[in-house]
Short mmCIF file of C-alpha atoms and ligand atoms in Angstrom, two decimals:
data_model
loop_
_atom_site.label_atom_id
_atom_site.label_comp_id
_atom_site.label_asym_id
_atom_site.label_seq_id
_atom_site.Cartn_x
_atom_site.Cartn_y
_atom_site.Cartn_z
CA MET A 1 -0.04 -0.24 0.15
CA THR A 2 1.02 3.41 -0.75
CA ASP A 3 1.88 6.19 2.36
CA PRO A 4 -1.02 8.92 2.44
CA ILE A 5 -1.08 12.57 1.05
CA ALA A 6 1.66 14.29 2.73
CA LEU A 7 0.08 17.25 1.44
CA ALA A 8 -1.74 18.10 -1.88
CA VAL A 9 -0.36 22.29 -3.29
CA ILE A 10 -2.39 23.92 -6.04
CA GLY A 11 -0.75 26.06 -8.12
CA GLY A 12 -1.20 30.34 -9.28
CA THR A 13 -0.32 32.12 -12.26
CA GLY A 14 3.34 31.92 -12.66
CA LEU A 15 3.45 28.25 -11.22
CA TYR A 16 2.54 25.56 -13.51
CA LYS A 17 5.10 22.02 -12.22
CA LEU A 18 7.02 22.31 -9.31
CA ALA A 19 10.85 21.58 -9.84
CA ALA A 20 10.61 20.37 -6.02
CA LEU A 21 8.66 17.88 -6.74
CA GLU A 22 10.98 13.88 -7.39
CA GLY A 23 9.39 11.12 -9.20
CA ALA A 24 6.12 12.81 -10.30
CA HIS A 25 3.61 11.36 -12.36
CA ALA A 26 0.67 11.95 -14.01
CA LEU A 27 -2.85 11.22 -12.54
CA GLU A 28 -5.62 11.95 -15.01
CA GLY A 29 -9.11 11.84 -13.36
CA GLU A 30 -12.67 12.83 -13.10
CA THR A 31 -15.38 13.94 -10.28
CA ILE A 32 -18.20 13.71 -9.23
CA TYR A 33 -18.41 18.06 -10.07
CA GLY A 34 -16.34 17.18 -13.14
CA LYS A 35 -13.51 17.80 -14.36
CA PRO A 36 -10.12 19.74 -12.84
CA SER A 37 -8.04 21.98 -13.65
CA GLY A 38 -5.78 19.74 -15.44
CA PRO A 39 -3.74 16.22 -14.15
CA LEU A 40 -2.10 16.12 -10.80
CA ARG A 41 0.93 15.41 -10.08
CA ILE A 42 2.29 12.97 -7.72
CA GLY A 43 5.69 13.09 -6.32
CA ARG A 44 7.54 13.19 -3.29
CA ILE A 45 9.48 16.09 -1.42
CA ALA A 46 11.09 14.99 1.53
CA GLY A 47 10.73 11.44 1.20
CA LYS A 48 6.41 12.18 1.65
CA ARG A 49 3.86 12.13 -0.77
CA VAL A 50 2.99 15.19 -2.32
CA ALA A 51 0.24 16.03 -5.12
CA PHE A 52 0.87 18.96 -7.30
CA LEU A 53 -2.65 20.70 -9.20
CA ALA A 54 -1.46 23.76 -11.37
CA ARG A 55 -5.09 26.06 -10.65
CA HIS A 56 -5.56 27.95 -14.26
CA GLY A 57 -4.31 24.28 -16.39
CA GLU A 58 -0.84 23.46 -16.92
CA GLY A 59 -0.74 25.75 -20.10
CA HIS A 60 -2.82 28.67 -18.13
CA SER A 61 -5.67 28.46 -19.94
CA LEU A 62 -8.85 28.92 -17.72
CA PRO A 63 -9.53 32.43 -16.44
CA PRO A 64 -9.98 32.52 -12.92
CA HIS A 65 -14.13 32.91 -13.23
CA LYS A 66 -13.85 29.67 -15.30
CA ILE A 67 -11.88 27.80 -13.39
CA ASN A 68 -13.86 24.64 -11.51
CA TYR A 69 -12.80 24.83 -8.18
CA ARG A 70 -15.09 22.11 -6.53
CA ALA A 71 -13.72 19.73 -9.12
CA ASN A 72 -9.86 21.13 -7.95
CA LEU A 73 -10.77 20.57 -4.21
CA ARG A 74 -13.16 17.05 -4.89
CA ARG A 75 -10.53 15.91 -6.74
CA LEU A 76 -7.28 16.39 -3.94
CA LYS A 77 -10.33 14.62 -1.53
CA ASP A 78 -10.52 12.06 -3.73
CA ILE A 79 -7.11 11.11 -3.20
CA GLY A 80 -7.40 11.06 -0.36
CA ALA A 81 -5.49 14.87 1.03
CA THR A 82 -6.80 16.13 4.42
CA ARG A 83 -3.77 19.68 3.24
CA VAL A 84 -3.69 22.29 1.07
CA LEU A 85 -1.31 24.80 0.32
CA ALA A 86 -2.73 26.96 -2.21
CA ILE A 87 -0.64 29.62 -3.93
CA ASN A 88 -1.21 32.91 -5.49
CA ALA A 89 -0.14 35.65 -6.86
CA VAL A 90 -1.70 38.78 -6.12
CA GLY A 91 -1.19 42.41 -5.96
CA GLY A 92 -0.05 44.67 -2.68
CA ILE A 93 -1.95 47.02 -1.41
CA THR A 94 -0.73 47.67 1.92
CA ASP A 95 2.95 49.19 2.80
CA HIS A 96 4.55 45.93 4.49
CA TYR A 97 3.21 43.83 0.88
CA GLY A 98 5.36 45.49 -1.77
CA PRO A 99 6.76 43.28 -4.73
CA ARG A 100 8.34 39.95 -4.30
CA VAL A 101 7.13 39.64 -0.45
CA ILE A 102 5.94 36.13 1.04
CA GLY A 103 2.58 36.13 2.87
CA CYS A 104 0.52 33.86 4.92
CA PRO A 105 -3.05 35.38 5.25
CA ASP A 106 -5.50 34.90 7.79
CA GLN A 107 -9.03 36.58 6.36
CA ILE A 108 -10.58 36.93 3.31
CA ILE A 109 -12.95 39.26 1.88
CA ASP A 110 -15.13 37.59 -0.89
CA TYR A 111 -15.96 40.36 -4.32
CA THR A 112 -16.91 37.69 -6.60
CA TRP A 113 -19.58 37.33 -8.14
CA GLY A 114 -21.63 34.42 -10.21
CA ARG A 115 -18.92 31.31 -9.32
CA ILE A 116 -20.19 28.32 -7.64
CA SER A 117 -19.40 28.65 -4.21
CA THR A 118 -20.77 25.95 -2.64
CA LEU A 119 -20.72 21.85 -2.43
CA CYS A 120 -24.50 22.56 -0.90
CA GLU A 121 -26.32 23.39 -5.04
CA GLU A 122 -27.38 19.64 -5.82
CA PRO A 123 -31.07 19.09 -4.95
CA GLY A 124 -30.97 16.88 -2.09
CA THR A 125 -27.98 18.09 -0.53
CA GLU A 126 -28.19 18.87 2.54
CA VAL A 127 -27.39 22.20 3.30
CA LEU A 128 -24.65 23.06 5.54
CA HIS A 129 -23.65 26.10 7.19
CA VAL A 130 -20.06 25.74 7.96
CA ASP A 131 -18.19 28.06 10.21
CA PHE A 132 -15.28 30.10 7.94
CA THR A 133 -14.99 32.96 10.93
CA GLU A 134 -11.21 31.63 10.72
CA PRO A 135 -10.60 31.32 6.61
CA TYR A 136 -7.92 29.52 6.96
CA THR A 137 -6.66 26.39 8.74
CA ALA A 138 -4.41 27.78 11.97
CA SER A 139 -2.84 24.54 12.24
CA LEU A 140 -1.52 24.12 8.58
CA ARG A 141 -0.63 27.94 8.77
CA ARG A 142 1.31 27.51 12.11
CA ASP A 143 2.98 24.72 10.01
CA VAL A 144 4.23 26.97 7.05
CA LEU A 145 5.30 29.90 9.63
CA ALA A 146 6.95 27.60 10.73
CA ALA A 147 9.04 26.05 8.03
CA ALA A 148 10.21 29.81 7.14
CA SER A 149 11.26 30.99 10.01
CA LEU A 150 13.66 27.51 10.50
CA THR A 151 14.44 27.59 6.51
CA GLY A 152 15.01 31.62 7.35
CA ILE A 153 12.34 32.63 4.80
CA ALA A 154 10.85 35.92 4.96
CA MET A 155 7.16 36.05 5.39
CA VAL A 156 4.20 38.06 6.80
CA ASP A 157 2.29 36.67 9.05
CA GLY A 158 -1.48 37.46 8.68
CA GLY A 159 -3.54 40.11 6.32
CA CYS A 160 -6.73 40.29 4.71
CA TYR A 161 -6.93 39.18 1.16
CA GLY A 162 -9.92 40.56 -0.61
CA ALA A 163 -10.74 38.29 -3.82
CA THR A 164 -12.29 39.59 -7.30
CA GLN A 165 -13.42 38.80 -9.61
CA GLY A 166 -11.11 39.42 -12.75
CA PRO A 167 -9.86 38.38 -15.29
CA ARG A 168 -9.22 41.94 -15.57
CA LEU A 169 -7.47 44.27 -12.67
CA GLU A 170 -9.05 46.72 -10.43
CA THR A 171 -9.08 50.52 -11.09
CA ARG A 172 -8.15 52.57 -8.52
CA ALA A 173 -11.13 53.42 -6.64
CA GLU A 174 -11.81 49.55 -6.54
CA ILE A 175 -8.47 48.82 -4.77
CA ALA A 176 -8.85 52.26 -2.51
CA ARG A 177 -12.33 50.61 -1.23
CA MET A 178 -10.63 47.70 -0.20
CA ARG A 179 -7.73 49.25 1.27
CA ARG A 180 -10.69 51.04 3.66
CA ASP A 181 -12.41 47.74 3.72
CA GLY A 182 -9.41 46.31 5.27
CA CYS A 183 -7.93 44.36 2.40
CA ASP A 184 -3.77 43.90 2.05
CA LEU A 185 -4.14 41.87 -0.70
CA VAL A 186 -5.88 41.72 -3.90
CA GLY A 187 -6.25 38.34 -6.02
CA MET A 188 -8.69 36.78 -8.45
CA THR A 189 -8.55 33.22 -7.02
CA GLY A 190 -9.22 33.08 -2.88
CA MET A 191 -12.61 31.97 -2.86
CA PRO A 192 -14.83 30.28 -3.56
CA GLU A 193 -11.89 28.08 -2.96
CA ALA A 194 -10.96 28.31 0.56
CA GLY A 195 -14.95 27.85 1.92
CA LEU A 196 -15.45 25.04 -0.51
CA ALA A 197 -12.38 23.38 1.31
CA ARG A 198 -13.96 23.94 4.17
CA GLU A 199 -16.94 22.49 3.46
CA LEU A 200 -15.16 19.28 2.01
CA GLY A 201 -13.39 19.60 5.46
CA LEU A 202 -9.79 19.79 3.92
CA ASP A 203 -6.98 21.66 5.83
CA TYR A 204 -6.40 25.43 3.75
CA ALA A 205 -3.86 27.80 4.39
CA CYS A 206 -2.54 30.11 1.73
CA LEU A 207 0.92 31.81 0.26
CA ALA A 208 0.45 34.78 -1.25
CA LEU A 209 2.80 35.80 -3.70
CA VAL A 210 2.99 39.29 -4.03
CA ALA A 211 3.52 39.57 -8.37
CA ASN A 212 2.83 43.89 -7.96
CA TRP A 213 1.16 47.15 -6.86
CA ALA A 214 -2.48 46.47 -6.71
CA ALA A 215 -4.00 49.60 -8.68
CA GLY A 216 -3.16 52.86 -7.46
CA CYS A 217 -0.80 51.63 -4.76
CA GLY A 218 2.94 51.95 -3.76
CA ASP A 219 4.88 52.86 -7.25
CA ALA A 220 2.38 51.29 -9.66
CA GLY A 221 2.04 52.14 -12.85
CA GLU A 222 0.89 50.08 -15.75
CA ILE A 223 0.58 46.95 -14.46
CA THR A 224 2.05 44.23 -16.80
CA LEU A 225 2.31 40.92 -17.49
CA GLU A 226 6.11 40.63 -17.61
CA GLU A 227 6.50 42.76 -13.90
CA VAL A 228 3.93 40.23 -12.05
CA LEU A 229 5.86 36.81 -14.44
CA ALA A 230 9.42 37.77 -12.58
CA ASN A 231 7.83 39.76 -9.27
CA VAL A 232 5.99 35.99 -9.86
CA GLU A 233 9.19 34.02 -10.11
CA ALA A 234 11.57 35.59 -7.58
CA ALA A 235 8.51 34.73 -4.75
CA THR A 236 8.65 31.27 -5.96
CA ALA A 237 12.37 30.55 -5.80
CA PRO A 238 12.51 29.38 -2.03
CA LEU A 239 9.29 27.27 -2.20
CA PRO A 240 11.46 24.19 -2.34
CA ASN A 241 13.25 24.84 0.77
CA LEU A 242 10.33 25.77 2.41
CA LEU A 243 8.17 22.37 1.39
CA GLU A 244 10.75 20.33 2.37
CA ALA A 245 10.95 22.04 5.49
CA MET A 246 7.84 21.76 6.35
CA LEU A 247 7.39 18.00 5.24
CA ARG A 248 10.80 17.28 6.36
N1 LIG B 1 -5.60 41.88 -8.81
C1 LIG B 1 -5.88 40.59 -8.71
N2 LIG B 1 -5.22 40.00 -8.49
C2 LIG B 1 -3.98 39.72 -8.74
C3 LIG B 1 -3.31 41.11 -9.17
C4 LIG B 1 -4.30 42.54 -8.62
O1 LIG B 1 -2.96 43.43 -8.90
N3 LIG B 1 -1.93 40.37 -9.85
C5 LIG B 1 -1.81 39.09 -9.23
N4 LIG B 1 -3.09 38.69 -8.93
#
C-alpha cells in the first residue's frame, strides 16, 4: 500500500510545475463535479507523497471565473489529501506587501460573483452552514510559518486577502475601497476555493506571492504581465526549501 498524500499544493499564476517534486507522474481523473483544471502531478518531497495541481491548467488556459474550483478540491479529497496549500499570485495593497513579498494571510473578503461557491447546490444535498470565522486552517498556517522561520524565508504573518472577479485588474477606486474595507492583498482565485475547502473538511492555507503593487498603491504605474511574472518567479524561488522544511 502506498503511503498517504502528506500535502497537496495548488499552484497559481506563474507556478505550473513544482520543481521540487521528485519522481512525479501524472494522474488524470474526474469528479462528481466534473474535470479539474488538469492532471495531478504526484511525487515526493522530503520522502513524503505530495500532489500538485495547476489551478489555471498547465498552459494557463483557464481564467479565474472559469476554474472548476469544486472539481479541483474534490479531486484532491478523492485521492486522500487532507491538507491543501494554495499558492496565489496577488497584488499588494498595504505597505508591508510590496512586490516579491511572500505572505500567509489570515482573513478573506469575497468580492467575486457568479461562481459556484458551495457543494450544497445539488438537489437533495444537505445544506451546510460551515463556520468560516477563520477561513484558513490555523495548524497549517502555523506549519507554513514555522517552516519559513526555520529556513530563513521572510514571510508576512497575516493580512486580509480580497478576492476579486477578474480577469481584468482593478481600478484605483476599487482598490481604495478594498483598502478601506481592510484588505492587504488582492487576488482573483482565493474564493470560492477557501470556502469549498472548508465545506469539504480540508485543511487549507494560502501562500500569497506579491506580483505587483495593486492599482494606485506604492509606485504602481501600468501593471504589466512581464512585471507580474518576473516578481512571481522571484517570490517562487524559496518554495522548494519551504516545502522541504514543512514535510521533513
Ligand atoms: N489584482 C488582482 N489579482 C492579481 C493582481 C492584482 O493586482 N496581481 C496578481 N494577481
